[in-house]
Coordinates of N, CA and C in Angstrom, one line a residue:
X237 N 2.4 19.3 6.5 CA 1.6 20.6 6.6 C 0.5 20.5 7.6
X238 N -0.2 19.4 7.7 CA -1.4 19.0 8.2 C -1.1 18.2 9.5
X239 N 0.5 17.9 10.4 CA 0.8 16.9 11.0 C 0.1 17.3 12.2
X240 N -0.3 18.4 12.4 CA -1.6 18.2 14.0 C -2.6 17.8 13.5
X241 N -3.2 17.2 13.0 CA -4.2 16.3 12.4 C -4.3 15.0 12.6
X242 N -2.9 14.6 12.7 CA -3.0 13.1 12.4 C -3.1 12.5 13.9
X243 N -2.9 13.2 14.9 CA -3.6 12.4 16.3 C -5.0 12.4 16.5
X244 N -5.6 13.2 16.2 CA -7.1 13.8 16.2 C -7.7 12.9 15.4
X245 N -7.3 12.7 14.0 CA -7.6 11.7 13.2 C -7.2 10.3 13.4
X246 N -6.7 9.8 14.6 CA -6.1 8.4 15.1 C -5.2 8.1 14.6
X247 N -4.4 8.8 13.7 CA -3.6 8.1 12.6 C -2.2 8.5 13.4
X248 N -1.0 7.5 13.1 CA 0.2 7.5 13.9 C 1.7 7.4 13.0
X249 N 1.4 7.9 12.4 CA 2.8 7.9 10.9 C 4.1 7.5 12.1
X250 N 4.2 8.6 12.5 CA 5.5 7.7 13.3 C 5.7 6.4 13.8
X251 N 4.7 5.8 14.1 CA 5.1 4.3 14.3 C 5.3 3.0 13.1
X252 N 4.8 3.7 11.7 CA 5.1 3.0 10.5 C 6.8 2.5 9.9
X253 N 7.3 1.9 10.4 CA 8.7 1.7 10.1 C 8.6 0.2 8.6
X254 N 7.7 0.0 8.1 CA 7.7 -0.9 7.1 C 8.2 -0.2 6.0
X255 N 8.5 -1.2 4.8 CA 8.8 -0.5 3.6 C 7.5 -1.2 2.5
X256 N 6.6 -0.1 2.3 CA 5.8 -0.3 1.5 C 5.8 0.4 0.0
X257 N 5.8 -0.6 -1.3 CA 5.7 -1.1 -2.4 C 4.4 -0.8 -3.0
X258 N 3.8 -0.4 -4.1 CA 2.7 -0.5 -5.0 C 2.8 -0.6 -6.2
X259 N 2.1 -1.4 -6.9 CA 2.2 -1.6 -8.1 C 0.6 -1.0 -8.8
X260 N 1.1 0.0 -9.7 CA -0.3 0.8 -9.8 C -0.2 1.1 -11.2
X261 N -1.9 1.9 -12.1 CA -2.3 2.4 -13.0 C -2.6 3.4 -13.2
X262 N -2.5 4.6 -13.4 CA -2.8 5.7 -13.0 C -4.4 5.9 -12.7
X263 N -5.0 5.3 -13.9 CA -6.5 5.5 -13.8 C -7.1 4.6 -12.9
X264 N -6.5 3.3 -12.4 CA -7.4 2.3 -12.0 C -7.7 2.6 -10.6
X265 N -9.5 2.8 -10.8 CA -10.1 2.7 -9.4 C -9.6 2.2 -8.1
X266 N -9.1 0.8 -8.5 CA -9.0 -0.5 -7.3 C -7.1 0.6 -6.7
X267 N -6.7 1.0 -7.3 CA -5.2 1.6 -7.2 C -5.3 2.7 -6.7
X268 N -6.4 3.9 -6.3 CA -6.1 4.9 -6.4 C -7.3 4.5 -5.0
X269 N -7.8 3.8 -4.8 CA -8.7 3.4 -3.5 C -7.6 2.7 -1.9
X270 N -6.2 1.6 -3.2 CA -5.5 1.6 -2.3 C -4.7 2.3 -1.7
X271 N -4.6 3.2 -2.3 CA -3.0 4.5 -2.1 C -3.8 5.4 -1.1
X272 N -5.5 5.8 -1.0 CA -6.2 6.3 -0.1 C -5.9 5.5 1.2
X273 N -6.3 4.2 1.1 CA -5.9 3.5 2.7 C -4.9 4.1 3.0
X274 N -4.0 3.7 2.5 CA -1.9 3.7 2.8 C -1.6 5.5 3.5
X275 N -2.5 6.3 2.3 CA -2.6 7.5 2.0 C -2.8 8.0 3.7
X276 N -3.9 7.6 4.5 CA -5.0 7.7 5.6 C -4.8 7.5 6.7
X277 N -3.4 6.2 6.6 CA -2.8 5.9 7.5 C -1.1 6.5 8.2
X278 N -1.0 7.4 6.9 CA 0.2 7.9 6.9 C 0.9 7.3 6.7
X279 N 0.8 6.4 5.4 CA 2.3 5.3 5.6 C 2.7 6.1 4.1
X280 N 4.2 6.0 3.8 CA 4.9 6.4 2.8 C 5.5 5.6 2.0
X281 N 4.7 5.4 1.4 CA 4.8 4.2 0.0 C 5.4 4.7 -1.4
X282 N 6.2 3.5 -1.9 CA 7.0 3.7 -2.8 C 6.2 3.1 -4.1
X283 N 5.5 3.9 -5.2 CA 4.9 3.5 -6.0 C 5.6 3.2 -7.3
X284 N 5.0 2.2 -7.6 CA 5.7 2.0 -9.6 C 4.5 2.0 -10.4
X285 N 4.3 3.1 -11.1 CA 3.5 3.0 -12.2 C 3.9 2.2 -13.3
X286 N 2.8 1.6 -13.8 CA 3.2 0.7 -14.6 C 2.7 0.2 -15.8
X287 N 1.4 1.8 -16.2 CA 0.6 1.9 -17.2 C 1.6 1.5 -19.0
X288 N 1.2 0.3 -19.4 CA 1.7 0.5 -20.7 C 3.0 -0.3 -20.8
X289 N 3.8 -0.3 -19.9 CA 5.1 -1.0 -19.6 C 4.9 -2.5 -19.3
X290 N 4.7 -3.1 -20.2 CA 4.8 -4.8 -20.4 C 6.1 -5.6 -19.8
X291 N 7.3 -5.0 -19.7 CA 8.5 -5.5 -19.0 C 8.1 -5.4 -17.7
X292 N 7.7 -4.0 -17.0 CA 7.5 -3.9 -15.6 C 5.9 -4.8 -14.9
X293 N 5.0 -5.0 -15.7 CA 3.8 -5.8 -15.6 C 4.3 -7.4 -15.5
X294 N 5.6 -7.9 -16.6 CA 5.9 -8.8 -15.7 C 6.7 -9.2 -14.7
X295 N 7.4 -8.0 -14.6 CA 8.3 -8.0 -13.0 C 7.2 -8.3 -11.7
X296 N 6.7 -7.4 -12.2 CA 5.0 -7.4 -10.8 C 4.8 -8.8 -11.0
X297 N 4.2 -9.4 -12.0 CA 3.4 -10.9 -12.0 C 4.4 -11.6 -11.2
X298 N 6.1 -11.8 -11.6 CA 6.7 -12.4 -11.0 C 7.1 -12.7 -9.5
X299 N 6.8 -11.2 -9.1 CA 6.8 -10.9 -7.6 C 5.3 -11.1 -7.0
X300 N 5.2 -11.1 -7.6 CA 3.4 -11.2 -7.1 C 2.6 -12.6 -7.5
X301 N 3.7 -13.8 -7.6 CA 3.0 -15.1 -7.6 C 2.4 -15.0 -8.9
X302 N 2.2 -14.9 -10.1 CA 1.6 -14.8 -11.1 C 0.6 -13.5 -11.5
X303 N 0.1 -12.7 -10.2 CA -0.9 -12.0 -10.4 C -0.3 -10.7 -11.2
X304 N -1.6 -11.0 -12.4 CA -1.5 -9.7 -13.1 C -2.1 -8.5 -12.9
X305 N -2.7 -8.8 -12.1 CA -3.9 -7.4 -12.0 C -3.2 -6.2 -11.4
X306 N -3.6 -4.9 -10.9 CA -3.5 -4.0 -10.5 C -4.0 -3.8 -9.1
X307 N -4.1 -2.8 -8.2 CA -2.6 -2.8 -7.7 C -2.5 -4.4 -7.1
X308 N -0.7 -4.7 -7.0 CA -0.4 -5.3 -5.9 C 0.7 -4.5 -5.1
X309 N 0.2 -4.9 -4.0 CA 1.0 -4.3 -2.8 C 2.2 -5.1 -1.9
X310 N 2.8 -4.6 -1.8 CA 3.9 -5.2 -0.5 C 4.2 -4.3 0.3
X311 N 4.4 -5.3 1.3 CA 5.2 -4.9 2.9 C 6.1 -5.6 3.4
X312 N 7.1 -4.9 3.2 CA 8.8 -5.7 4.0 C 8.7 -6.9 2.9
X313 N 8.7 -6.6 1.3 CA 9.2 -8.0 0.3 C 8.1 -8.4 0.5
X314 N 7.0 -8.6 1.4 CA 6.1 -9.9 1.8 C 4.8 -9.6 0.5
X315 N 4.4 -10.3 -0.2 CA 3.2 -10.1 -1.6 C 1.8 -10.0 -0.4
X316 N 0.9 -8.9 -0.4 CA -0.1 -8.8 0.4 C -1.7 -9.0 -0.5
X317 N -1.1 -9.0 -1.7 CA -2.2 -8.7 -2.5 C -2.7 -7.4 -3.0
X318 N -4.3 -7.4 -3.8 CA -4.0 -6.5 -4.2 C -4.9 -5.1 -3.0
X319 N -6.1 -4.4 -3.8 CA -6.8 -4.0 -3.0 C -7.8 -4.3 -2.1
X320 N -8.4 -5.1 -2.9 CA -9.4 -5.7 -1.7 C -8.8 -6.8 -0.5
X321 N -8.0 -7.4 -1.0 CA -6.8 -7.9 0.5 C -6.6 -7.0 1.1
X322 N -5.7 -5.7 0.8 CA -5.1 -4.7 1.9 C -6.4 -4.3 2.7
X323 N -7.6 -4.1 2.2 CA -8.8 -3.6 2.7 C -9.2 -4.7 4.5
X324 N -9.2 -6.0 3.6 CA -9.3 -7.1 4.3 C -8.4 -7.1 5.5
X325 N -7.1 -7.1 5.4 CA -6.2 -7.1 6.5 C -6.6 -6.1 7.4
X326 N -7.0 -4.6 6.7 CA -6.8 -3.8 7.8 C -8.1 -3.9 8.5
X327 N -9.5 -4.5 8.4 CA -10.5 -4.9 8.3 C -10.6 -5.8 9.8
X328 N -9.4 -6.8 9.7 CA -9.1 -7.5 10.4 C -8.6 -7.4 11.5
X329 N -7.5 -6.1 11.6 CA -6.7 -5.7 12.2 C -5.2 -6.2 12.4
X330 N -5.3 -6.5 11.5 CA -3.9 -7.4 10.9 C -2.7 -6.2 10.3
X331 N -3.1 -5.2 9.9 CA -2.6 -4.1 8.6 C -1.6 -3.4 9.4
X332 N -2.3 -2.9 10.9 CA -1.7 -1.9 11.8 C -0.3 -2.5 11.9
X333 N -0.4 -4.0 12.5 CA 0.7 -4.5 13.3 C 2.0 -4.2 11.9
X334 N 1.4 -4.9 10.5 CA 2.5 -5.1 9.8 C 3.3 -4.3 9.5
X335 N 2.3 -2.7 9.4 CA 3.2 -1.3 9.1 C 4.1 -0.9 9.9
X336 N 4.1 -1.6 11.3 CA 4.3 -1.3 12.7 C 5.7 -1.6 12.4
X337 N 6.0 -2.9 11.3 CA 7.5 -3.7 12.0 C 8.2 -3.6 10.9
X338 N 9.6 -3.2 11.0 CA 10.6 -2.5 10.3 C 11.1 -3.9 9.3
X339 N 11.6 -3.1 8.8 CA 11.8 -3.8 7.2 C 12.6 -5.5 7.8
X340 N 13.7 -5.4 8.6 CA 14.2 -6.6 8.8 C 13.5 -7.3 9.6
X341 N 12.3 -7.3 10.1 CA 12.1 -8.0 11.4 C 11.0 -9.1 10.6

């Protein structure tokens, strides 16, 4: 609706070819702060809520190296952490490149 915006705003959805993953709470701050980044950037992420669901909380820990907390994020399979990491990469300038490269590469 808003796609003349997103040059003006710096933001470049068309060059996002990653597949991005969240593992989220409905209510949790740290979750709904990450999905704004993702959100900002125009990337189109595939979320799993996971409020309450003890089976899916340990699928996440499993994929996520033990971590239980909320959100954790992936890009292309790879475990990024949760929100204050993703904050950190893009921080760095690390975040751009990885949205940049398509799921096999």
């Amino acid at each position: 609706m808003f796609d003349f915006l997103n040059s003006f705003l710096g933001r470049h959805p068309e060059q996002i070819k990653a597949n991005v993953e969240i593992y989220t709470w409905q209510t949790c701050p740290y979750c709904i702060r990450a999905k704004m980044l993702l959100w900002w950037k125009g990337v189109k992420f595939t979320e799993y809520k996971i409020d309450g669901d003890a089976t899916a909380r340990t699928a996440m820990a499993e994929r996520a190296n033990g971590r239980r907390t909320v959100p954790q994020i992936f890009i292309n399979n790879q475990h990024v952490g949760g929100c204050d990491d993703l904050y950190q990469l893009d921080t760095q300038g690390q975040l751009d490149p990885m949205l940049n490269q398509p799921v096999n590469s």
